[in-house]
Coordinates of C-alpha atoms and ligand atoms in Angstrom, one line a residue:
Chain A
M1 CA 70.1 19.0 126.6
D2 CA 68.2 15.7 126.9
T3 CA 70.6 12.8 127.1
S4 CA 68.1 10.4 125.6
L5 CA 68.6 12.3 122.4
I6 CA 72.4 11.6 122.2
V7 CA 72.2 8.1 120.7
P8 CA 69.8 9.1 117.9
G9 CA 71.9 12.3 117.5
V10 CA 75.1 10.3 117.0
I11 CA 73.4 7.9 114.5
F12 CA 71.9 10.9 112.7
G13 CA 75.3 12.5 112.5
L14 CA 76.9 9.3 111.3
S15 CA 74.3 8.9 108.5
I16 CA 74.7 12.5 107.4
G17 CA 78.5 12.1 107.6
S18 CA 78.2 9.0 105.5
I19 CA 76.5 10.9 102.7
Y20 CA 79.2 13.6 102.8
F21 CA 81.8 10.9 102.8
L22 CA 80.5 9.3 99.7
M23 CA 80.7 12.6 97.9
A24 CA 83.9 13.8 99.3
I25 CA 86.0 10.7 98.3
G26 CA 85.4 11.5 94.6
L27 CA 86.2 15.2 95.0
S28 CA 89.3 14.3 96.9
L29 CA 90.6 11.7 94.5
C30 CA 89.8 14.0 91.5
F31 CA 91.8 16.8 93.0
G32 CA 94.6 14.4 94.1
L33 CA 95.1 12.8 90.7
M34 CA 93.9 15.3 88.1
R35 CA 94.3 18.5 90.1
I36 CA 90.7 19.5 89.2
I37 CA 88.0 20.8 91.5
S38 CA 85.0 19.0 90.2
L39 CA 81.9 21.0 91.4
D40 CA 79.8 19.0 88.9
Q41 CA 79.9 16.1 91.4
L42 CA 77.1 17.9 93.0
L43 CA 75.1 17.5 89.8
Y44 CA 75.6 13.7 89.8
Y45 CA 74.4 13.7 93.4
S46 CA 71.2 15.5 92.3
V47 CA 70.8 13.3 89.3
G48 CA 71.1 10.2 91.6
A49 CA 68.4 11.6 93.8
Y50 CA 66.0 12.4 91.0
I51 CA 66.5 9.0 89.2
T52 CA 65.8 7.3 92.5
Y53 CA 62.7 9.4 92.9
S54 CA 61.3 8.6 89.4
V55 CA 62.2 4.9 89.4
N56 CA 60.7 4.5 92.9
L57 CA 57.5 6.3 91.7
H58 CA 57.1 4.1 88.7
T59 CA 58.2 0.7 90.0
G60 CA 57.7 1.1 93.7
S61 CA 61.2 -0.2 94.3
F62 CA 63.5 2.2 96.0
W63 CA 66.5 -0.1 95.7
L64 CA 65.9 -0.5 92.0
G65 CA 66.0 3.3 92.0
V66 CA 69.4 3.3 93.7
L67 CA 70.8 0.9 91.1
A68 CA 69.4 3.1 88.3
A69 CA 70.8 6.2 89.9
V70 CA 74.3 4.7 90.2
A71 CA 74.1 3.6 86.5
A72 CA 72.9 7.1 85.5
G73 CA 75.6 8.8 87.6
A74 CA 78.2 6.6 85.9
A75 CA 76.9 7.3 82.4
V76 CA 76.5 11.1 82.9
S77 CA 79.9 11.5 84.5
L78 CA 81.6 9.4 81.8
A79 CA 80.1 11.6 79.2
I80 CA 81.1 14.9 80.9
E81 CA 84.6 13.6 81.4
R82 CA 84.9 12.9 77.7
I83 CA 83.2 16.1 76.5
V84 CA 84.5 18.6 79.0
F85 CA 87.3 17.5 81.4
R86 CA 89.6 15.8 78.9
R87 CA 90.2 19.1 77.3
I88 CA 90.9 21.0 80.5
Y89 CA 93.0 18.7 82.6
E90 CA 96.1 20.5 81.5
R91 CA 94.8 23.9 82.5
D92 CA 94.8 25.7 85.8
L93 CA 92.8 24.7 88.8
T94 CA 90.6 27.7 88.6
F95 CA 89.7 26.7 85.1
S96 CA 88.3 23.4 86.2
M97 CA 86.5 25.1 89.0
I98 CA 84.7 27.6 86.8
T99 CA 84.0 25.0 84.0
S100 CA 82.6 22.5 86.4
F101 CA 80.5 25.1 88.1
G102 CA 79.1 25.9 84.6
V103 CA 78.3 22.2 84.1
L104 CA 76.6 22.1 87.5
L105 CA 74.4 25.1 86.8
G106 CA 73.6 23.8 83.3
G107 CA 72.7 20.4 84.7
V108 CA 70.5 22.0 87.4
G109 CA 68.7 23.8 84.5
I110 CA 68.1 20.5 82.8
I111 CA 66.8 18.9 86.0
K112 CA 64.4 21.8 86.4
F113 CA 63.2 21.2 82.9
F114 CA 62.4 17.5 83.4
W115 CA 61.3 17.5 87.1
G116 CA 60.1 21.1 87.7
L117 CA 60.8 23.2 90.7
V118 CA 58.5 21.5 93.2
P119 CA 60.5 19.5 95.9
R120 CA 59.8 15.8 95.6
P121 CA 59.5 13.4 98.5
V122 CA 61.0 9.9 98.3
P123 CA 59.5 7.5 100.9
V124 CA 61.9 5.9 103.3
P125 CA 62.2 2.3 102.0
I126 CA 62.4 0.7 105.5
S127 CA 60.3 2.4 108.1
E128 CA 61.1 0.0 110.9
Q129 CA 63.1 1.1 113.9
M130 CA 65.6 -0.7 116.0
S131 CA 66.3 -0.3 119.6
I132 CA 69.8 0.7 120.5
F133 CA 70.6 1.6 124.2
G134 CA 66.9 1.9 124.8
T135 CA 66.2 4.4 122.0
E136 CA 64.5 3.7 118.7
I137 CA 66.8 4.2 115.7
P138 CA 65.5 4.2 112.1
I139 CA 67.0 1.1 110.4
Y140 CA 67.4 3.0 107.1
R141 CA 69.9 5.4 108.7
L142 CA 71.9 2.4 109.9
I143 CA 71.9 1.0 106.3
V144 CA 73.2 4.3 105.0
I145 CA 76.1 4.0 107.5
L146 CA 76.8 0.4 106.5
V147 CA 76.9 1.3 102.8
A148 CA 79.5 4.1 103.5
I149 CA 81.6 1.6 105.5
A150 CA 81.4 -0.9 102.6
V151 CA 82.4 1.8 100.1
Y152 CA 85.3 2.8 102.3
I153 CA 86.5 -0.8 102.5
A154 CA 86.0 -1.3 98.7
I155 CA 87.9 1.9 97.9
W156 CA 90.7 1.0 100.3
L157 CA 91.0 -2.5 98.7
F158 CA 90.9 -0.9 95.2
L159 CA 93.6 1.6 96.0
N160 CA 95.9 -0.8 97.9
R161 CA 95.3 -4.2 96.3
T162 CA 94.8 -3.6 92.6
I163 CA 97.4 -2.4 90.1
I164 CA 95.1 0.4 88.8
G165 CA 94.6 1.6 92.3
K166 CA 98.3 1.6 93.0
A167 CA 98.8 3.5 89.8
I168 CA 96.3 6.1 91.0
R169 CA 98.1 6.4 94.4
A170 CA 101.3 6.8 92.6
G171 CA 99.7 9.4 90.3
I172 CA 98.5 11.4 93.3
E173 CA 102.2 11.7 94.2
N174 CA 103.6 12.4 90.8
V175 CA 101.6 11.9 87.7
E176 CA 104.5 12.6 85.3
H177 CA 106.5 9.7 86.8
V178 CA 103.6 7.4 86.3
E179 CA 103.3 8.5 82.6
G180 CA 107.1 8.1 82.3
L181 CA 106.8 4.4 83.1
G182 CA 104.4 4.0 80.2
I183 CA 101.1 3.9 82.0
N184 CA 98.2 5.5 80.2
V185 CA 97.3 8.2 82.7
A186 CA 94.3 9.4 80.6
R187 CA 92.7 6.1 81.4
L188 CA 93.5 6.5 85.1
F189 CA 91.8 9.9 85.0
T190 CA 88.7 8.5 83.4
I191 CA 88.5 5.7 85.9
T192 CA 88.9 8.1 88.8
F193 CA 86.3 10.5 87.5
L194 CA 83.9 7.6 86.9
I195 CA 84.3 6.4 90.5
A196 CA 83.7 9.9 91.8
G197 CA 80.5 10.4 89.6
T198 CA 79.2 7.0 90.6
L199 CA 79.7 7.6 94.3
S200 CA 78.1 11.0 94.1
A201 CA 75.0 9.6 92.5
L202 CA 74.9 6.8 95.2
A203 CA 75.1 9.6 97.8
G204 CA 72.2 11.4 96.2
A205 CA 70.1 8.2 95.9
L206 CA 70.7 7.3 99.6
H207 CA 70.1 10.9 100.8
A208 CA 66.8 11.2 98.9
P209 CA 64.5 9.6 101.5
L210 CA 66.1 11.7 104.3
I211 CA 65.5 15.1 102.6
M212 CA 63.2 16.6 99.9
V213 CA 64.6 16.1 96.4
D214 CA 64.8 19.6 94.8
P215 CA 66.9 21.1 92.0
H216 CA 69.1 23.0 94.3
M217 CA 69.9 20.1 96.7
G218 CA 73.5 20.0 95.3
L219 CA 74.1 23.5 96.3
E220 CA 72.8 22.9 99.8
V221 CA 75.4 20.2 100.6
L222 CA 78.2 22.0 98.7
A223 CA 79.6 23.8 101.7
F224 CA 79.5 20.7 104.0
V225 CA 81.1 18.4 101.4
F226 CA 83.9 20.9 100.7
M227 CA 84.4 21.2 104.4
V228 CA 84.9 17.5 104.7
V229 CA 87.4 17.5 101.9
I230 CA 89.4 20.4 103.3
I231 CA 89.4 19.2 106.9
G232 CA 90.4 15.7 105.9
G233 CA 93.2 16.9 103.7
L234 CA 93.0 16.8 99.9
G235 CA 93.8 13.4 98.4
S236 CA 93.5 11.4 101.6
I237 CA 90.8 8.8 101.9
K238 CA 91.4 8.1 105.5
G239 CA 91.3 11.8 106.3
T240 CA 88.0 12.1 104.3
L241 CA 86.5 9.4 106.4
I242 CA 87.5 10.9 109.7
S243 CA 86.5 14.4 108.8
S244 CA 83.1 13.3 107.5
I245 CA 82.5 11.7 110.8
I246 CA 83.5 14.9 112.6
V247 CA 81.4 17.2 110.4
G248 CA 78.4 14.8 110.6
Q249 CA 78.6 14.8 114.4
V250 CA 79.1 18.6 114.7
V251 CA 76.1 19.2 112.5
S252 CA 73.9 16.7 114.4
L253 CA 75.0 17.2 118.0
G254 CA 75.4 20.9 117.5
S255 CA 71.8 21.2 116.6
L256 CA 70.8 19.3 119.8
I257 CA 72.6 21.9 121.8
Y258 CA 71.4 24.9 120.0
A259 CA 69.8 24.7 116.6
P260 CA 71.6 27.5 114.8
L261 CA 74.9 25.8 115.8
A262 CA 74.3 23.1 113.2
Q263 CA 74.9 25.6 110.5
M264 CA 77.8 27.5 112.1
A265 CA 79.8 25.0 114.1
P266 CA 81.3 23.1 111.2
F267 CA 82.8 26.3 109.9
A268 CA 84.2 27.1 113.3
I269 CA 85.7 23.6 113.5
M270 CA 87.2 23.9 110.0
L271 CA 88.8 27.2 110.8
L272 CA 90.3 25.8 114.0
I273 CA 91.7 22.8 112.2
L274 CA 93.1 24.9 109.4
L275 CA 94.7 27.2 111.9
V276 CA 96.6 24.3 113.4
K277 CA 97.1 22.2 110.2
P278 CA 96.6 24.1 107.0
T279 CA 96.9 21.0 104.9
G280 CA 93.9 19.4 106.7
L281 CA 94.2 16.4 109.1
F282 CA 95.8 14.0 106.7
G283 CA 96.7 16.3 103.9
S284 CA 100.2 15.5 102.9
V285 CA 102.9 18.0 101.8
L286 CA 103.5 15.6 99.1
L287 CA 100.6 17.0 97.3
K288 CA 102.5 20.2 96.5
R289 CA 103.5 20.1 92.9
Chain B
M1 CA 122.5 12.5 59.7
N2 CA 119.9 9.8 59.6
T3 CA 121.8 6.7 58.9
G4 CA 118.9 4.4 59.4
S5 CA 120.7 2.3 61.9
N6 CA 120.3 4.8 64.8
L7 CA 118.0 4.1 67.7
L8 CA 117.3 7.7 68.2
D9 CA 117.6 10.7 65.9
V10 CA 117.1 14.2 66.9
E11 CA 117.2 17.0 64.3
G12 CA 116.7 20.7 64.4
L13 CA 115.1 20.5 67.8
S14 CA 114.0 23.8 69.4
V15 CA 112.1 24.1 72.7
S16 CA 110.6 27.1 74.5
Y17 CA 109.0 27.7 77.9
G18 CA 106.4 30.2 77.0
S19 CA 108.2 32.9 75.2
A20 CA 111.6 32.0 76.5
K21 CA 113.5 29.8 74.1
V22 CA 115.9 27.4 75.8
L23 CA 116.9 24.9 73.2
F24 CA 118.2 25.9 69.7
D25 CA 118.5 23.6 66.8
I26 CA 119.7 20.5 68.6
A27 CA 120.8 17.5 66.6
L28 CA 122.0 14.3 68.0
T29 CA 122.1 10.6 67.3
V30 CA 122.3 7.5 69.4
G31 CA 123.3 4.2 67.9
P32 CA 122.6 0.7 69.3
S33 CA 124.4 -0.2 72.5
Q34 CA 125.9 3.3 72.7
I35 CA 126.3 5.3 75.8
V36 CA 125.9 9.0 74.9
A37 CA 126.6 11.6 77.5
C38 CA 125.4 15.1 77.6
V39 CA 127.4 17.6 79.7
G40 CA 127.0 21.3 80.3
R41 CA 126.6 23.9 83.0
N42 CA 123.5 24.3 85.2
G43 CA 120.8 25.7 83.1
A44 CA 122.3 24.7 79.8
G45 CA 119.1 22.8 78.9
K46 CA 120.1 19.2 79.4
T47 CA 117.0 18.3 81.4
T48 CA 114.8 20.2 78.9
L49 CA 116.3 18.1 76.1
L50 CA 115.6 14.8 77.8
K51 CA 112.1 15.8 78.8
C52 CA 111.4 16.9 75.3
I53 CA 112.6 13.6 73.9
A54 CA 110.4 11.8 76.5
G55 CA 107.3 13.8 75.4
F56 CA 106.9 15.9 78.5
L57 CA 107.6 19.1 76.5
K58 CA 106.5 19.8 73.0
P59 CA 109.2 21.2 70.7
V60 CA 108.5 24.3 68.7
A61 CA 110.5 22.9 65.8
G62 CA 112.4 19.8 64.9
S63 CA 112.0 16.0 64.7
I64 CA 112.6 13.2 67.1
T65 CA 112.7 9.7 65.6
A66 CA 113.1 6.4 67.4
S67 CA 113.4 3.2 65.3
A68 CA 111.5 4.9 62.4
A69 CA 108.7 6.2 64.6
S70 CA 108.3 9.9 65.1
L71 CA 107.9 10.8 68.8
V72 CA 106.9 14.4 68.4
G73 CA 103.3 14.9 69.6
L74 CA 103.0 11.5 71.2
P75 CA 102.0 11.5 74.9
P76 CA 104.8 10.5 77.3
Y77 CA 103.2 7.1 78.1
D78 CA 103.2 6.1 74.4
I79 CA 106.8 7.2 74.0
A80 CA 107.7 5.1 77.1
K81 CA 105.8 2.2 75.5
L82 CA 107.9 2.5 72.4
G83 CA 110.9 1.9 74.6
V84 CA 112.2 5.4 75.2
K85 CA 112.2 5.9 79.0
Y86 CA 113.1 8.9 81.0
I87 CA 114.7 8.6 84.5
P88 CA 114.2 12.0 86.1
Q89 CA 116.8 14.1 87.9
D90 CA 114.6 14.6 91.0
K91 CA 115.0 11.0 92.5
K92 CA 111.3 11.0 93.4
V93 CA 110.1 7.5 93.8
F94 CA 106.5 6.9 94.7
S95 CA 107.1 7.3 98.4
D96 CA 103.8 6.1 99.7
L97 CA 104.2 2.8 97.8
T98 CA 106.5 0.0 98.7
V99 CA 109.6 -0.9 96.6
R100 CA 107.6 -3.9 95.4
E101 CA 104.7 -1.7 94.3
N102 CA 107.0 0.7 92.6
L103 CA 108.3 -2.2 90.5
E104 CA 104.8 -3.6 90.0
L105 CA 103.9 -0.4 88.2
G106 CA 106.9 -0.7 85.9
S107 CA 105.8 -4.2 85.2
Y108 CA 102.2 -3.2 84.7
A109 CA 103.2 -0.6 82.1
T110 CA 105.4 -3.0 80.1
K111 CA 103.9 -6.4 80.8
D112 CA 107.4 -7.5 81.8
Y113 CA 107.1 -9.3 85.1
N114 CA 110.6 -10.7 85.1
W115 CA 112.5 -8.8 87.9
E116 CA 115.6 -11.0 87.6
P117 CA 117.6 -8.3 85.8
V118 CA 116.6 -5.7 88.3
T119 CA 117.7 -7.7 91.3
T120 CA 120.8 -8.8 89.5
Y121 CA 121.9 -5.2 89.0
F122 CA 120.7 -4.1 92.4
P123 CA 120.7 -7.1 94.9
K124 CA 120.0 -4.6 97.7
L125 CA 116.5 -4.0 96.4
K126 CA 115.6 -7.7 97.2
T127 CA 115.9 -7.0 100.9
L128 CA 113.9 -3.8 100.6
M129 CA 110.9 -5.0 98.8
D130 CA 108.3 -4.3 101.5
R131 CA 109.7 -1.0 102.6
K132 CA 107.9 2.2 101.7
A133 CA 110.0 3.8 99.0
G134 CA 109.8 7.1 100.9
Y135 CA 112.1 5.7 103.5
L136 CA 114.9 4.7 101.1
S137 CA 118.2 6.4 101.0
G138 CA 119.2 8.5 98.0
G139 CA 121.2 5.7 96.5
E140 CA 118.5 3.2 97.0
R141 CA 116.0 5.5 95.4
Q142 CA 118.2 5.8 92.3
M143 CA 118.4 2.0 92.2
L144 CA 114.7 1.8 92.3
M145 CA 114.2 4.5 89.7
I146 CA 116.5 2.7 87.3
G147 CA 115.1 -0.7 88.3
R148 CA 111.5 0.2 87.5
A149 CA 112.5 1.9 84.2
I150 CA 114.5 -1.0 82.8
L151 CA 111.6 -3.4 83.0
G152 CA 110.4 -4.2 79.5
N153 CA 113.9 -3.8 78.0
P154 CA 113.7 -0.2 76.8
K155 CA 115.5 0.7 73.6
V156 CA 116.8 4.0 74.9
L157 CA 117.2 5.1 78.5
L158 CA 117.3 8.8 79.2
V159 CA 119.1 9.2 82.5
D160 CA 119.2 12.6 84.1
E161 CA 122.1 13.2 86.5
P162 CA 121.9 9.8 88.1
T163 CA 124.9 10.2 90.4
E164 CA 124.0 13.6 91.8
G165 CA 124.6 13.6 95.6
L166 CA 125.5 9.9 95.8
A167 CA 128.4 8.3 97.6
P168 CA 131.5 7.2 95.5
S169 CA 130.8 3.5 96.1
I170 CA 127.3 3.8 94.7
V171 CA 128.6 5.9 91.8
S172 CA 131.1 3.2 90.8
H173 CA 128.4 0.6 91.1
L174 CA 126.2 2.6 88.8
K175 CA 129.0 2.9 86.4
N176 CA 129.1 -0.9 86.1
V177 CA 125.4 -1.1 85.8
F178 CA 125.3 1.4 82.9
R179 CA 128.0 -0.6 81.1
E180 CA 125.9 -3.7 81.6
L181 CA 122.7 -2.0 80.6
S182 CA 124.3 -0.7 77.4
K183 CA 124.5 -4.2 76.1
K184 CA 120.7 -4.2 75.8
S185 CA 119.7 -0.6 75.7
A186 CA 121.3 2.6 74.4
L187 CA 121.7 5.3 77.0
I188 CA 121.7 9.1 77.0
I189 CA 123.2 10.2 80.3
V190 CA 123.3 13.7 81.6
E191 CA 126.1 13.9 84.1
Q192 CA 128.3 16.4 85.9
N193 CA 130.8 13.7 87.0
L194 CA 133.3 14.0 84.2
P195 CA 135.6 11.1 85.1
L196 CA 132.5 8.8 85.1
V197 CA 131.3 10.3 81.8
C198 CA 134.6 9.8 80.1
A199 CA 135.0 6.3 81.5
I200 CA 131.8 5.0 80.0
S201 CA 130.7 7.2 77.0
D202 CA 131.0 6.4 73.3
K203 CA 130.1 9.9 72.5
I204 CA 129.8 13.2 74.4
Y205 CA 127.7 16.2 73.5
A206 CA 128.7 19.4 75.3
M207 CA 125.9 21.9 75.7
N208 CA 125.9 25.6 76.5
D209 CA 123.0 28.0 76.6
G210 CA 120.7 25.7 74.8
R211 CA 123.0 24.7 72.0
I212 CA 125.3 21.8 71.3
V213 CA 128.7 23.3 71.2
A214 CA 130.8 20.2 70.8
E215 CA 130.6 16.6 69.9
L216 CA 133.4 14.4 71.2
A217 CA 133.3 11.0 69.5
N218 CA 136.8 9.5 69.6
E219 CA 139.1 8.3 72.4
A220 CA 141.5 11.2 71.9
S221 CA 138.8 13.8 72.7
I222 CA 136.8 11.9 75.3
R223 CA 139.0 13.1 78.1
V224 CA 138.2 15.0 81.3
E225 CA 140.4 17.9 80.3
V226 CA 138.6 18.3 77.0
C227 CA 135.2 18.2 78.6
E228 CA 136.2 20.7 81.2
Q229 CA 136.7 23.4 78.5
Y230 CA 132.9 23.3 78.0
L231 CA 131.8 23.7 81.6
Ligands
ATP1 N1 109.4 25.1 83.6 C1 110.2 26.1 83.2 N2 109.7 27.3 82.9 C2 110.6 28.3 82.4 N3 111.9 28.1 82.3 C3 112.4 26.9 82.6 C4 111.6 25.8 83.1 N4 112.4 24.8 83.3 C5 113.7 25.2 83.0 N5 113.7 26.4 82.6 C6 114.9 27.2 82.1 O1 115.4 26.5 81.0 C7 116.8 26.5 81.0 C8 117.3 25.1 80.9 O2 116.9 24.4 82.1 P1 117.3 22.8 82.3 O3 116.6 22.4 83.5 O4 117.0 22.1 81.1 O5 118.8 22.9 82.6 P2 119.9 21.8 83.0 O6 120.9 21.8 81.9 O7 119.2 20.5 83.2 O8 120.4 22.3 84.3 P3 120.9 21.5 85.7 O9 122.3 21.1 85.4 O10 120.9 22.6 86.7 O11 119.9 20.4 85.9 C9 117.2 27.2 82.3 O12 117.5 28.5 82.0 C10 115.9 27.2 83.1 O13 115.8 28.4 83.9
MG2 MG1 118.8 19.3 84.8

């Protein structure tokens, strides 16, 4: 292994981990509060990437594309929450899993209809590099990492410093008691779903220049995102952050050591962690309901 | 009977869990400033009754009326907003939140930010404001559960086994608190502690196997020996 590859490898891993993190927070919060598995988050991720692609193509501005993607993610997830999830929150976990998988597949069909099957490239908005420890690092990847850090801080402040955030934390522990105080939990559910959908779209938008945008991109990250959620512990934001860093590094450094490792190593790590701690790193027993 | 002056009227209430019927034709009334107790063996259906009034369970038949508003079919948060609040048996506070944050949620729900009554009833909470509620003792948790529920001056408090597992000194403190609270709110208290029940109640309903089997409403019958017959 070439040691000069380590710094870019770590940065690469952090940027991939950042994308996973943005998607995993939403999944984790949705499970924590509403007890749903929202596979359709992967649709909002794809929608985010495609909107960025199209807006960038027509206006030449990638960042305008990101804004449009976030707005679209918010709008689509809000609509799906109203039309689909409101009716199934009360049902079993498996129900939401199957329904949201249906939403995902249907959405992928719609994406194929509008954008076709051909993978679309999105140019990297900032092609400059920056020298870190003597190696050249793409600035865009650093920006992705910074965005993830900013989102982490914003979510932390939201959950710990605002009353709605506190109500969401309380609801993750015991949603009935929150209702019993007279707090409209349906509204908390909508807000949480909206946050998740918006962050998924942001993840897709930021990921677009680093990959090819294609209709099945959501399914490609599915395994990794779920791994992040499971390793971190369902419902824990801190756990999600740490596990996304771990998974990102394992994917990136693993591929430096031996390419096929990138695909396999994260699964091995997940199994190991689950053997030691079945609730994930920061998963709390509180979540049993 | 619906006299019109009652804060809460329950009539013909039946509740099932799936196909298992657990409450049969329950009728009860609570008047202003009344403390109404509900006693009965484990599994008699007391918790089910309170949860149904609070909206967590939908009845298969019957009506629940609070100050002329029908509660059946409303979500629990609307029922709480109407001033009918349930204090659960499980003593589960939001353990990851501080005492202050627990109270803030009660205030947020009711827009009542005056904690004076809470800290008057439970001075101890003042010293615990920044402690995570998960670290509180059983008695302190019960104080917090009651404290965060009485914000917004509820009309009817539904209190489920408040003294279960608590030390005698706290039980007698709660007894005084319930007496004080009843000046502003009516209470339905589910309780196994018969001396306490008999000391504070204006009316006692005895339940057995999902039915109300006795209603004790005068001083002659509100006695521990009488209650014991139904347990
Ligand atoms: N979720 C549920 N599903 C099915 N049956 C239930 C459920 N909850 C309670 N029951 C049953 O309903 C009956 C009444 O239970 P409930 O909890 O209301 O009794 P309780 O009078 O509060 O008892 P305790 O004094 O032990 O608290 C019991 O037979 C119980 O087994
Ligand atoms: Mg009970």
